[in-house]
Amino acid sequence: MVTKEWPAQAILHDFLSKLAALTGSTYRATAMDVAEGDEHVFVLQNSRAERGSQSINNFLCNVFTVRDGLIHAVHSYPYDAEAQEAFWR
């Protein structure tokens, strides 16, 4: 679910609402740092969530592809990919 590539129009409606539903609204993301280039924005983020008896506290780098001021794609690179996959499985 989390490693899927999400088109920009689906991010707020589909992706974030699924995170809320899967975690009983415990999902929290905090931006730690932001850098930008001509076509990309990089966000270092800390994410926390609980799901049943599991919890996660993981850092990620989200890479946003931006064209004409709009987000066209988002790719997420977790620091601990194994923990991320185990939590969302």
Tab-separated table of N, CA and C in Angstrom:
chain	number	residue	atom	x	y	z
A	1	MET	N	0.823	-1.195	0.000
A	1	MET	CA	0.000	0.000	0.000
A	1	MET	C	0.860	1.249	0.000
A	2	VAL	N	1.858	1.311	0.868
A	2	VAL	CA	2.617	2.541	1.006
A	2	VAL	C	3.648	2.712	-0.110
A	3	THR	N	4.167	1.630	-0.666
A	3	THR	CA	5.201	1.758	-1.680
A	3	THR	C	4.646	2.001	-3.074
A	4	LYS	N	3.359	2.017	-3.217
A	4	LYS	CA	2.720	2.287	-4.504
A	4	LYS	C	3.005	3.721	-4.945
A	5	GLU	N	3.165	3.937	-6.255
A	5	GLU	CA	3.306	5.298	-6.770
A	5	GLU	C	1.918	5.919	-6.881
A	6	TRP	N	1.748	7.097	-6.312
A	6	TRP	CA	0.440	7.753	-6.265
A	6	TRP	C	0.436	8.981	-7.156
A	7	PRO	N	-0.518	9.080	-8.101
A	7	PRO	CA	-0.643	10.313	-8.876
A	7	PRO	C	-1.027	11.467	-7.954
A	8	ALA	N	-0.601	12.656	-8.319
A	8	ALA	CA	-0.785	13.818	-7.438
A	8	ALA	C	-2.224	14.035	-7.018
A	9	GLN	N	-3.182	13.871	-7.912
A	9	GLN	CA	-4.582	14.144	-7.571
A	9	GLN	C	-5.126	13.159	-6.538
A	10	ALA	N	-4.459	12.019	-6.378
A	10	ALA	CA	-4.945	11.015	-5.436
A	10	ALA	C	-4.304	11.137	-4.060
A	11	ILE	N	-3.271	11.969	-3.925
A	11	ILE	CA	-2.515	12.008	-2.672
A	11	ILE	C	-3.399	12.390	-1.489
A	12	LEU	N	-4.053	13.523	-1.560
A	12	LEU	CA	-4.848	13.964	-0.417
A	12	LEU	C	-6.075	13.102	-0.197
A	13	HIS	N	-6.777	12.795	-1.249
A	13	HIS	CA	-8.038	12.071	-1.097
A	13	HIS	C	-7.823	10.600	-0.759
A	14	ASP	N	-7.067	9.893	-1.567
A	14	ASP	CA	-6.934	8.447	-1.410
A	14	ASP	C	-5.842	8.050	-0.421
A	15	PHE	N	-4.633	8.522	-0.665
A	15	PHE	CA	-3.485	8.068	0.113
A	15	PHE	C	-3.592	8.452	1.586
A	16	LEU	N	-3.774	9.733	1.867
A	16	LEU	CA	-3.803	10.172	3.262
A	16	LEU	C	-5.029	9.658	4.007
A	17	SER	N	-6.156	9.525	3.332
A	17	SER	CA	-7.330	8.978	4.014
A	17	SER	C	-7.125	7.494	4.334
A	18	LYS	N	-6.395	6.771	3.489
A	18	LYS	CA	-6.092	5.364	3.789
A	18	LYS	C	-5.137	5.255	4.972
A	19	LEU	N	-4.148	6.149	5.050
A	19	LEU	CA	-3.244	6.131	6.204
A	19	LEU	C	-4.025	6.360	7.492
A	20	ALA	N	-4.931	7.306	7.471
A	20	ALA	CA	-5.747	7.585	8.660
A	20	ALA	C	-6.594	6.375	9.028
A	21	ALA	N	-7.220	5.749	8.045
A	21	ALA	CA	-8.077	4.591	8.315
A	21	ALA	C	-7.272	3.411	8.848
A	22	LEU	N	-6.107	3.161	8.271
A	22	LEU	CA	-5.296	2.013	8.684
A	22	LEU	C	-4.678	2.182	10.068
A	23	THR	N	-4.498	3.420	10.505
A	23	THR	CA	-3.824	3.659	11.782
A	23	THR	C	-4.748	4.226	12.850
A	24	GLY	N	-6.044	4.201	12.618
A	24	GLY	CA	-6.959	4.783	13.596
A	24	GLY	C	-6.657	6.245	13.839
A	25	SER	N	-6.252	6.937	12.788
A	25	SER	CA	-5.906	8.368	12.820
A	25	SER	C	-4.706	8.683	13.705
A	26	THR	N	-3.806	7.701	13.925
A	26	THR	CA	-2.603	7.961	14.723
A	26	THR	C	-1.419	8.389	13.864
A	27	TYR	N	-1.533	8.308	12.539
A	27	TYR	CA	-0.422	8.657	11.650
A	27	TYR	C	-0.082	10.135	11.797
A	28	ARG	N	1.203	10.414	12.044
A	28	ARG	CA	1.693	11.788	12.152
A	28	ARG	C	2.981	11.901	11.353
A	29	ALA	N	3.094	12.939	10.562
A	29	ALA	CA	4.302	13.206	9.791
A	29	ALA	C	4.806	14.596	10.147
A	30	THR	N	6.102	14.691	10.411
A	30	THR	CA	6.724	15.964	10.743
A	30	THR	C	7.848	16.226	9.755
A	31	ALA	N	7.780	17.336	9.044
A	31	ALA	CA	8.853	17.713	8.126
A	31	ALA	C	10.042	18.208	8.944
A	32	MET	N	11.204	17.607	8.703
A	32	MET	CA	12.419	17.980	9.426
A	32	MET	C	13.248	18.996	8.634
A	33	ASP	N	13.236	18.844	7.301
A	33	ASP	CA	14.005	19.734	6.440
A	33	ASP	C	13.438	19.674	5.026
A	34	VAL	N	13.624	20.733	4.277
A	34	VAL	CA	13.113	20.814	2.907
A	34	VAL	C	14.202	21.420	2.022
A	35	ALA	N	14.370	20.843	0.826
A	35	ALA	CA	15.288	21.400	-0.175
A	35	ALA	C	14.565	21.379	-1.515
A	36	GLU	N	14.905	22.327	-2.372
A	36	GLU	CA	14.215	22.364	-3.659
A	36	GLU	C	15.198	22.569	-4.797
A	37	GLY	N	14.802	22.044	-5.945
A	37	GLY	CA	15.533	22.243	-7.191
A	37	GLY	C	14.564	22.766	-8.229
A	38	ASP	N	14.967	22.713	-9.489
A	38	ASP	CA	14.112	23.231	-10.555
A	38	ASP	C	12.836	22.419	-10.736
A	39	GLU	N	12.925	21.091	-10.596
A	39	GLU	CA	11.763	20.229	-10.830
A	39	GLU	C	11.409	19.338	-9.648
A	40	HIS	N	12.192	19.408	-8.575
A	40	HIS	CA	11.952	18.505	-7.446
A	40	HIS	C	12.016	19.252	-6.120
A	41	VAL	N	11.228	18.766	-5.176
A	41	VAL	CA	11.288	19.222	-3.792
A	41	VAL	C	11.547	17.984	-2.948
A	42	PHE	N	12.518	18.084	-2.036
A	42	PHE	CA	12.900	16.974	-1.173
A	42	PHE	C	12.495	17.312	0.254
A	43	VAL	N	11.772	16.406	0.885
A	43	VAL	CA	11.323	16.634	2.258
A	43	VAL	C	11.820	15.486	3.128
A	44	LEU	N	12.681	15.807	4.099
A	44	LEU	CA	13.089	14.829	5.102
A	44	LEU	C	12.015	14.844	6.171
A	45	GLN	N	11.449	13.688	6.438
A	45	GLN	CA	10.261	13.606	7.292
A	45	GLN	C	10.414	12.501	8.328
A	46	ASN	N	9.847	12.741	9.493
A	46	ASN	CA	9.709	11.704	10.510
A	46	ASN	C	8.241	11.315	10.561
A	47	SER	N	7.973	10.016	10.441
A	47	SER	CA	6.593	9.518	10.486
A	47	SER	C	6.420	8.597	11.677
A	48	ARG	N	5.293	8.759	12.350
A	48	ARG	CA	4.941	7.912	13.493
A	48	ARG	C	3.514	7.438	13.314
A	49	ALA	N	3.270	6.196	13.736
A	49	ALA	CA	1.910	5.665	13.661
A	49	ALA	C	1.802	4.423	14.525
A	50	GLU	N	0.575	4.080	14.850
A	50	GLU	CA	0.262	2.842	15.558
A	50	GLU	C	-0.772	2.093	14.745
A	51	ARG	N	-0.658	0.784	14.782
A	51	ARG	CA	-1.592	-0.068	14.043
A	51	ARG	C	-1.724	-1.363	14.815
A	52	GLY	N	-2.840	-1.518	15.502
A	52	GLY	CA	-2.995	-2.681	16.375
A	52	GLY	C	-1.932	-2.635	17.456
A	53	SER	N	-1.155	-3.708	17.595
A	53	SER	CA	-0.094	-3.746	18.602
A	53	SER	C	1.239	-3.246	18.051
A	54	GLN	N	1.286	-2.860	16.790
A	54	GLN	CA	2.521	-2.388	16.167
A	54	GLN	C	2.620	-0.870	16.221
A	55	SER	N	3.853	-0.401	16.229
A	55	SER	CA	4.082	1.038	16.097
A	55	SER	C	5.315	1.241	15.224
A	56	ILE	N	5.413	2.425	14.653
A	56	ILE	CA	6.566	2.756	13.816
A	56	ILE	C	6.957	4.201	14.069
A	57	ASN	N	8.256	4.439	14.029
A	57	ASN	CA	8.836	5.770	14.129
A	57	ASN	C	9.993	5.753	13.138
A	58	ASN	N	9.789	6.302	11.947
A	58	ASN	CA	10.734	6.120	10.859
A	58	ASN	C	10.985	7.437	10.140
A	59	PHE	N	12.199	7.602	9.651
A	59	PHE	CA	12.531	8.748	8.813
A	59	PHE	C	12.383	8.363	7.352
A	60	LEU	N	11.952	9.319	6.535
A	60	LEU	CA	11.801	9.102	5.093
A	60	LEU	C	12.282	10.339	4.364
A	61	CYS	N	12.646	10.141	3.110
A	61	CYS	CA	12.862	11.266	2.212
A	61	CYS	C	11.792	11.170	1.140
A	62	ASN	N	10.935	12.151	1.066
A	62	ASN	CA	9.909	12.207	0.028
A	62	ASN	C	10.401	13.134	-1.074
A	63	VAL	N	10.327	12.658	-2.308
A	63	VAL	CA	10.754	13.443	-3.461
A	63	VAL	C	9.512	13.781	-4.280
A	64	PHE	N	9.203	15.054	-4.354
A	64	PHE	CA	8.050	15.545	-5.100
A	64	PHE	C	8.529	16.052	-6.460
A	65	THR	N	7.915	15.576	-7.532
A	65	THR	CA	8.167	16.118	-8.867
A	65	THR	C	7.142	17.217	-9.103
A	66	VAL	N	7.632	18.426	-9.370
A	66	VAL	CA	6.758	19.593	-9.493
A	66	VAL	C	6.930	20.206	-10.885
A	67	ARG	N	5.802	20.437	-11.549
A	67	ARG	CA	5.792	21.124	-12.844
A	67	ARG	C	4.688	22.173	-12.832
A	68	ASP	N	5.017	23.356	-13.269
A	68	ASP	CA	4.043	24.455	-13.329
A	68	ASP	C	3.369	24.690	-11.981
A	69	GLY	N	4.127	24.513	-10.898
A	69	GLY	CA	3.605	24.757	-9.562
A	69	GLY	C	2.701	23.675	-9.012
A	70	LEU	N	2.587	22.536	-9.715
A	70	LEU	CA	1.719	21.440	-9.276
A	70	LEU	C	2.534	20.180	-9.034
A	71	ILE	N	2.139	19.405	-8.034
A	71	ILE	CA	2.789	18.125	-7.757
A	71	ILE	C	2.319	17.113	-8.793
A	72	HIS	N	3.273	16.494	-9.484
A	72	HIS	CA	2.938	15.481	-10.485
A	72	HIS	C	3.224	14.070	-9.996
A	73	ALA	N	4.156	13.917	-9.059
A	73	ALA	CA	4.467	12.586	-8.527
A	73	ALA	C	5.162	12.738	-7.186
A	74	VAL	N	5.042	11.702	-6.365
A	74	VAL	CA	5.732	11.651	-5.081
A	74	VAL	C	6.353	10.268	-4.949
A	75	HIS	N	7.635	10.237	-4.610
A	75	HIS	CA	8.322	8.977	-4.336
A	75	HIS	C	8.850	9.059	-2.909
A	76	SER	N	8.648	7.997	-2.154
A	76	SER	CA	9.030	7.970	-0.746
A	76	SER	C	10.139	6.947	-0.532
A	77	TYR	N	11.212	7.372	0.146
A	77	TYR	CA	12.362	6.516	0.406
A	77	TYR	C	12.577	6.424	1.920
A	78	PRO	N	12.096	5.348	2.548
A	78	PRO	CA	12.236	5.215	4.001
A	78	PRO	C	13.657	4.851	4.408
A	79	TYR	N	14.083	5.344	5.571
A	79	TYR	CA	15.384	5.004	6.132
A	79	TYR	C	15.448	3.511	6.426
A	80	ASP	N	14.401	2.969	7.028
A	80	ASP	CA	14.329	1.539	7.352
A	80	ASP	C	13.184	0.923	6.549
A	81	ALA	N	13.499	0.523	5.329
A	81	ALA	CA	12.471	-0.003	4.420
A	81	ALA	C	11.840	-1.286	4.949
A	82	GLU	N	12.624	-2.134	5.613
A	82	GLU	CA	12.074	-3.385	6.148
A	82	GLU	C	11.047	-3.117	7.238
A	83	ALA	N	11.341	-2.192	8.135
A	83	ALA	CA	10.384	-1.845	9.194
A	83	ALA	C	9.131	-1.220	8.593
A	84	GLN	N	9.319	-0.403	7.586
A	84	GLN	CA	8.187	0.242	6.915
A	84	GLN	C	7.268	-0.808	6.286
A	85	GLU	N	7.855	-1.743	5.555
A	85	GLU	CA	7.064	-2.797	4.906
A	85	GLU	C	6.358	-3.673	5.932
A	86	ALA	N	7.062	-4.043	6.997
A	86	ALA	CA	6.464	-4.899	8.032
A	86	ALA	C	5.282	-4.203	8.700
A	87	PHE	N	5.404	-2.915	8.947
A	87	PHE	CA	4.328	-2.178	9.605
A	87	PHE	C	3.079	-2.112	8.731
A	88	TRP	N	3.241	-1.856	7.439
A	88	TRP	CA	2.093	-1.656	6.559
A	88	TRP	C	1.548	-2.943	5.968
A	89	ARG	N	2.212	-4.067	6.173
A	89	ARG	CA	1.747	-5.344	5.636
A	89	ARG	C	0.469	-5.789	6.263
